[in-house]
């Protein structure tokens, strides 16, 4: 008679505390980040009740009287709600499109370059603006665009053209803001895509070369499709902040120039000016809550659409 083979022993189920003890080193490494997020992201959420209160320092956050939706009514009746919401969304969409295209473009170009020293030099030059503060960027923009002493106006005058008063004509500023945002941030995103390109299996590229594919065909049919998961993930993360403007960017480039507000004002700069002019904390918190709800709805819808197309690319 044939002997029956013994069944492989089933893995023992470990309890929660046993699993924690087993992975204690990794969890201890994670602990500082968890504490940081809890302190600065979760605890302040209790302050959102101020959006429904008339805050005063004597009664504090929880003792101040309730006012319902009056703080939200003030924002929508001000006549600025639609404009700043539209500007915030459109600017962020433009930022996502331009930055994604330029980041992928420069990552592919650097990856295909053979001369290592030139490659490192170009990568450093593109990445360097990321470390420059927005205060310095604002000074650079002013030295370029100033009507009297600006470099750009000096060049225009040298070519026999009229000077342009950029700080009184808002139509130029969407392009100026998009340019400086890309100039400063593309280097960081390029590194992410460059890392994704380096992770592509070399055998695919070698097989394509053997089959006669040129460099453009390899980029089109291998490199770009391999970047699709990274592009979708980063785009979804960016969509989660589509109704949040970069206060440093807009404030340092535009400042308090009221002539440009119709073209450059976003929710964050509007709230910042409200905070300076008014002591009503409830109104600013209400606008912040309005931003958060819009961002939440946007990321849920975007993730749902991606999940319908391909569940593997969704965030959750």
Tab-separated table of C-alpha atoms in Angstrom, residues 18-267:
chain	number	residue	atom	x	y	z
A	18	UNK	CA	2.000	39.205	18.428
A	19	UNK	CA	2.121	40.850	15.002
A	20	UNK	CA	2.944	44.202	16.599
A	21	UNK	CA	5.761	42.635	18.626
A	22	UNK	CA	7.077	40.841	15.549
A	23	UNK	CA	7.270	44.086	13.556
A	24	UNK	CA	8.192	46.334	16.486
A	25	UNK	CA	11.306	47.762	14.806
A	26	UNK	CA	9.441	48.912	11.702
A	27	UNK	CA	6.582	50.298	13.776
A	28	UNK	CA	8.983	52.275	15.970
A	29	UNK	CA	10.510	53.775	12.826
A	30	UNK	CA	7.000	54.728	11.669
A	31	UNK	CA	5.936	56.166	15.047
A	32	UNK	CA	7.430	59.709	14.670
A	33	UNK	CA	5.630	60.223	11.338
A	34	UNK	CA	2.341	58.953	12.787
A	35	UNK	CA	2.633	61.271	15.801
A	36	UNK	CA	3.462	64.216	13.533
A	37	UNK	CA	0.452	63.583	11.280
A	38	UNK	CA	-1.836	63.079	14.277
A	39	UNK	CA	-0.767	66.344	15.932
A	40	UNK	CA	-0.846	68.576	12.856
A	41	UNK	CA	-3.605	66.915	10.778
A	42	UNK	CA	-6.097	65.188	13.054
A	43	UNK	CA	-6.170	67.250	16.250
A	44	UNK	CA	-6.805	70.549	14.361
A	45	UNK	CA	-9.919	68.960	12.790
A	46	UNK	CA	-11.749	69.705	16.048
A	47	UNK	CA	-11.439	73.382	15.174
A	48	UNK	CA	-13.724	72.990	12.136
A	49	UNK	CA	-16.708	73.636	14.419
A	50	UNK	CA	-15.641	77.294	14.317
A	51	UNK	CA	-17.133	77.393	10.806
A	52	UNK	CA	-20.537	77.290	12.497
A	53	UNK	CA	-19.766	79.642	15.404
A	54	UNK	CA	-19.224	83.319	16.156
A	55	UNK	CA	-15.835	82.951	17.781
A	56	UNK	CA	-14.752	85.130	20.670
A	57	UNK	CA	-11.640	84.741	22.789
A	58	UNK	CA	-13.512	84.902	26.088
A	59	UNK	CA	-15.675	81.818	25.493
A	60	UNK	CA	-13.115	79.895	23.438
A	61	UNK	CA	-13.690	77.396	20.656
A	62	UNK	CA	-16.352	75.269	22.311
A	63	UNK	CA	-18.065	78.027	24.315
A	64	UNK	CA	-18.613	80.521	21.486
A	65	UNK	CA	-22.239	80.882	20.281
A	66	UNK	CA	-23.511	78.922	17.287
A	67	UNK	CA	-24.455	80.898	14.165
A	68	UNK	CA	-25.364	78.065	11.791
A	69	UNK	CA	-24.413	78.731	8.157
A	70	UNK	CA	-23.970	82.505	8.442
A	71	UNK	CA	-20.202	82.272	7.984
A	72	UNK	CA	-20.732	80.460	4.685
A	73	UNK	CA	-23.394	82.959	3.617
A	74	UNK	CA	-20.932	85.804	4.049
A	75	UNK	CA	-18.484	84.145	1.646
A	76	UNK	CA	-21.053	83.416	-1.056
A	77	UNK	CA	-22.734	86.821	-0.761
A	78	UNK	CA	-19.392	88.618	-1.063
A	79	UNK	CA	-19.440	88.104	-4.842
A	80	UNK	CA	-15.941	86.579	-4.792
A	81	UNK	CA	-16.759	82.920	-4.149
A	82	UNK	CA	-17.307	81.889	-7.781
A	83	UNK	CA	-14.297	83.842	-9.055
A	84	UNK	CA	-11.727	82.561	-6.555
A	85	UNK	CA	-13.051	78.989	-6.822
A	86	UNK	CA	-12.834	79.110	-10.621
A	87	UNK	CA	-9.350	80.617	-10.556
A	88	UNK	CA	-8.104	78.043	-8.056
A	89	UNK	CA	-9.409	75.092	-10.069
A	90	UNK	CA	-8.229	76.392	-13.462
A	91	UNK	CA	-4.752	77.273	-12.208
A	92	UNK	CA	-4.305	73.856	-10.627
A	93	UNK	CA	-5.513	72.075	-13.766
A	94	UNK	CA	-3.004	74.110	-15.796
A	95	UNK	CA	-0.276	73.287	-13.259
A	96	UNK	CA	-1.019	69.552	-13.472
A	97	UNK	CA	-1.039	69.482	-17.290
A	98	UNK	CA	2.077	71.570	-17.849
A	99	UNK	CA	4.104	70.044	-15.028
A	100	UNK	CA	3.243	66.453	-15.972
A	101	UNK	CA	4.169	67.005	-19.621
A	102	UNK	CA	7.455	68.784	-18.829
A	103	UNK	CA	8.438	66.315	-16.102
A	104	UNK	CA	7.947	63.324	-18.406
A	105	UNK	CA	9.673	65.115	-21.300
A	106	UNK	CA	12.804	66.024	-19.333
A	107	UNK	CA	12.919	62.618	-17.629
A	108	UNK	CA	12.876	60.831	-20.996
A	109	UNK	CA	15.457	63.215	-22.501
A	110	UNK	CA	17.842	62.756	-19.565
A	111	UNK	CA	17.364	58.993	-19.600
A	112	UNK	CA	18.306	58.799	-23.279
A	113	UNK	CA	21.407	60.987	-22.915
A	114	UNK	CA	24.647	59.022	-23.083
A	115	UNK	CA	27.141	61.625	-21.838
A	116	UNK	CA	27.006	61.261	-18.036
A	117	UNK	CA	28.604	64.605	-17.124
A	118	UNK	CA	26.293	66.623	-19.353
A	119	UNK	CA	23.365	64.568	-18.075
A	120	UNK	CA	24.232	65.362	-14.428
A	121	UNK	CA	24.781	69.043	-15.223
A	122	UNK	CA	21.396	69.418	-16.952
A	123	UNK	CA	19.624	67.490	-14.186
A	124	UNK	CA	21.186	69.748	-11.538
A	125	UNK	CA	20.220	72.902	-13.448
A	126	UNK	CA	16.598	71.744	-13.765
A	127	UNK	CA	16.417	70.593	-10.141
A	128	UNK	CA	18.093	73.684	-8.614
A	129	UNK	CA	15.039	76.063	-8.720
A	130	UNK	CA	13.140	73.667	-6.441
A	131	UNK	CA	15.388	74.751	-3.541
A	132	UNK	CA	14.858	78.479	-4.141
A	133	UNK	CA	12.265	80.058	-1.829
A	134	UNK	CA	9.211	81.775	-3.277
A	135	UNK	CA	10.423	85.058	-1.761
A	136	UNK	CA	13.480	84.899	-4.003
A	137	UNK	CA	11.341	83.821	-6.967
A	138	UNK	CA	9.120	86.867	-6.398
A	139	UNK	CA	12.207	89.104	-6.454
A	140	UNK	CA	13.402	87.458	-9.672
A	141	UNK	CA	9.983	87.983	-11.267
A	142	UNK	CA	9.953	91.646	-10.218
A	143	UNK	CA	13.438	92.256	-11.628
A	144	UNK	CA	12.318	90.722	-14.918
A	145	UNK	CA	8.888	92.351	-15.219
A	146	UNK	CA	9.303	95.777	-13.640
A	147	UNK	CA	8.123	98.507	-15.991
A	148	UNK	CA	11.036	100.906	-15.514
A	149	UNK	CA	14.060	98.723	-14.750
A	150	UNK	CA	12.870	95.204	-15.656
A	151	UNK	CA	15.134	93.095	-17.843
A	152	UNK	CA	12.304	92.018	-20.132
A	153	UNK	CA	11.155	95.594	-20.737
A	154	UNK	CA	14.734	96.649	-21.417
A	155	UNK	CA	14.989	93.945	-24.067
A	156	UNK	CA	11.669	95.028	-25.610
A	157	UNK	CA	12.842	98.624	-25.726
A	158	UNK	CA	16.113	97.547	-27.297
A	159	UNK	CA	14.152	95.784	-30.042
A	160	UNK	CA	12.177	98.951	-30.711
A	161	UNK	CA	8.976	97.704	-29.032
A	162	UNK	CA	6.875	99.399	-26.381
A	163	UNK	CA	7.388	98.583	-22.719
A	164	UNK	CA	4.669	96.517	-21.032
A	165	UNK	CA	3.356	97.368	-17.573
A	166	UNK	CA	2.863	93.786	-16.398
A	167	UNK	CA	1.807	94.821	-12.891
A	168	UNK	CA	-1.262	96.666	-14.186
A	169	UNK	CA	-2.382	94.259	-16.938
A	170	UNK	CA	-3.811	91.046	-15.539
A	171	UNK	CA	-4.108	89.197	-18.840
A	172	UNK	CA	-0.414	88.278	-18.806
A	173	UNK	CA	-0.424	86.814	-15.319
A	174	UNK	CA	-1.963	83.370	-15.888
A	175	UNK	CA	0.965	82.624	-18.224
A	176	UNK	CA	3.511	84.195	-15.858
A	177	UNK	CA	2.261	82.206	-12.858
A	178	UNK	CA	2.131	78.929	-14.812
A	179	UNK	CA	5.671	79.550	-16.087
A	180	UNK	CA	7.178	80.200	-12.642
A	181	UNK	CA	5.311	77.270	-11.098
A	182	UNK	CA	6.716	74.941	-13.766
A	183	UNK	CA	10.206	76.464	-13.568
A	184	UNK	CA	10.388	75.879	-9.836
A	185	UNK	CA	8.642	72.514	-9.516
A	186	UNK	CA	9.417	70.509	-12.653
A	187	UNK	CA	12.834	69.408	-11.383
A	188	UNK	CA	11.377	67.552	-8.401
A	189	UNK	CA	8.698	65.761	-10.420
A	190	UNK	CA	11.248	64.919	-13.113
A	191	UNK	CA	13.268	62.921	-10.577
A	192	UNK	CA	10.181	60.836	-9.734
A	193	UNK	CA	9.559	59.970	-13.377
A	194	UNK	CA	13.270	59.371	-13.968
A	195	UNK	CA	13.237	56.817	-11.151
A	196	UNK	CA	10.207	55.137	-12.743
A	197	UNK	CA	12.003	54.983	-16.119
A	198	UNK	CA	15.093	53.450	-14.538
A	199	UNK	CA	12.834	50.719	-13.109
A	200	UNK	CA	11.693	49.598	-16.577
A	201	UNK	CA	12.942	46.106	-17.469
A	202	UNK	CA	16.009	46.486	-19.744
A	203	UNK	CA	15.124	43.272	-21.576
A	204	UNK	CA	12.057	44.989	-23.086
A	205	UNK	CA	14.169	47.797	-24.508
A	206	UNK	CA	16.838	45.373	-25.737
A	207	UNK	CA	14.239	43.181	-27.444
A	208	UNK	CA	12.717	46.233	-29.126
A	209	UNK	CA	16.152	47.336	-30.372
A	210	UNK	CA	16.861	43.881	-31.781
A	211	UNK	CA	13.501	43.987	-33.595
A	212	UNK	CA	14.546	47.243	-35.253
A	213	UNK	CA	12.668	49.798	-33.133
A	214	UNK	CA	14.273	53.221	-33.141
A	215	UNK	CA	14.546	55.505	-30.126
A	216	UNK	CA	11.197	57.223	-30.755
A	217	UNK	CA	9.370	53.913	-31.128
A	218	UNK	CA	10.899	52.595	-27.907
A	219	UNK	CA	9.771	55.742	-26.086
A	220	UNK	CA	6.266	55.584	-27.574
A	221	UNK	CA	5.559	51.884	-27.117
A	222	UNK	CA	7.608	50.974	-24.019
A	223	UNK	CA	8.689	53.969	-21.938
A	224	UNK	CA	5.485	56.035	-21.955
A	225	UNK	CA	3.102	53.060	-21.335
A	226	UNK	CA	5.357	51.970	-18.451
A	227	UNK	CA	4.953	55.417	-16.886
A	228	UNK	CA	1.145	55.256	-16.948
A	229	UNK	CA	0.699	53.973	-13.344
A	230	UNK	CA	3.023	56.695	-12.021
A	231	UNK	CA	1.242	59.405	-14.028
A	232	UNK	CA	-2.198	58.310	-12.800
A	233	UNK	CA	-1.108	58.047	-9.163
A	234	UNK	CA	0.568	61.468	-9.108
A	235	UNK	CA	-2.353	63.047	-10.967
A	236	UNK	CA	-4.861	61.639	-8.486
A	237	UNK	CA	-2.800	62.969	-5.592
A	238	UNK	CA	-2.649	66.379	-7.287
A	239	UNK	CA	-6.417	66.360	-7.868
A	240	UNK	CA	-6.879	65.981	-4.123
A	241	UNK	CA	-5.475	69.516	-3.758
A	242	UNK	CA	-7.074	71.046	-6.847
A	243	UNK	CA	-9.028	73.619	-4.811
A	244	UNK	CA	-6.027	74.616	-2.710
A	245	UNK	CA	-3.855	77.375	-4.117
A	246	UNK	CA	-0.173	77.737	-3.342
A	247	UNK	CA	-0.243	80.836	-1.121
A	248	UNK	CA	3.527	81.345	-1.376
A	249	UNK	CA	3.402	81.299	-5.169
A	250	UNK	CA	0.505	83.720	-5.613
A	251	UNK	CA	1.314	86.064	-2.745
A	252	UNK	CA	5.014	86.443	-3.513
A	253	UNK	CA	4.425	87.044	-7.233
A	254	UNK	CA	1.315	89.240	-6.992
A	255	UNK	CA	1.294	90.570	-3.422
A	256	UNK	CA	-1.471	93.049	-2.584
A	257	UNK	CA	-1.830	94.382	-6.133
A	258	UNK	CA	-5.600	94.811	-6.468
A	259	UNK	CA	-5.345	95.422	-10.223
A	260	UNK	CA	-4.491	91.756	-10.732
A	261	UNK	CA	-6.941	90.106	-8.333
A	262	UNK	CA	-9.523	89.198	-10.999
A	263	UNK	CA	-6.876	87.152	-12.809
A	264	UNK	CA	-4.753	85.861	-9.929
A	265	UNK	CA	-6.904	85.695	-6.802
A	266	UNK	CA	-7.385	82.167	-5.439
A	267	UNK	CA	-9.161	80.903	-2.343
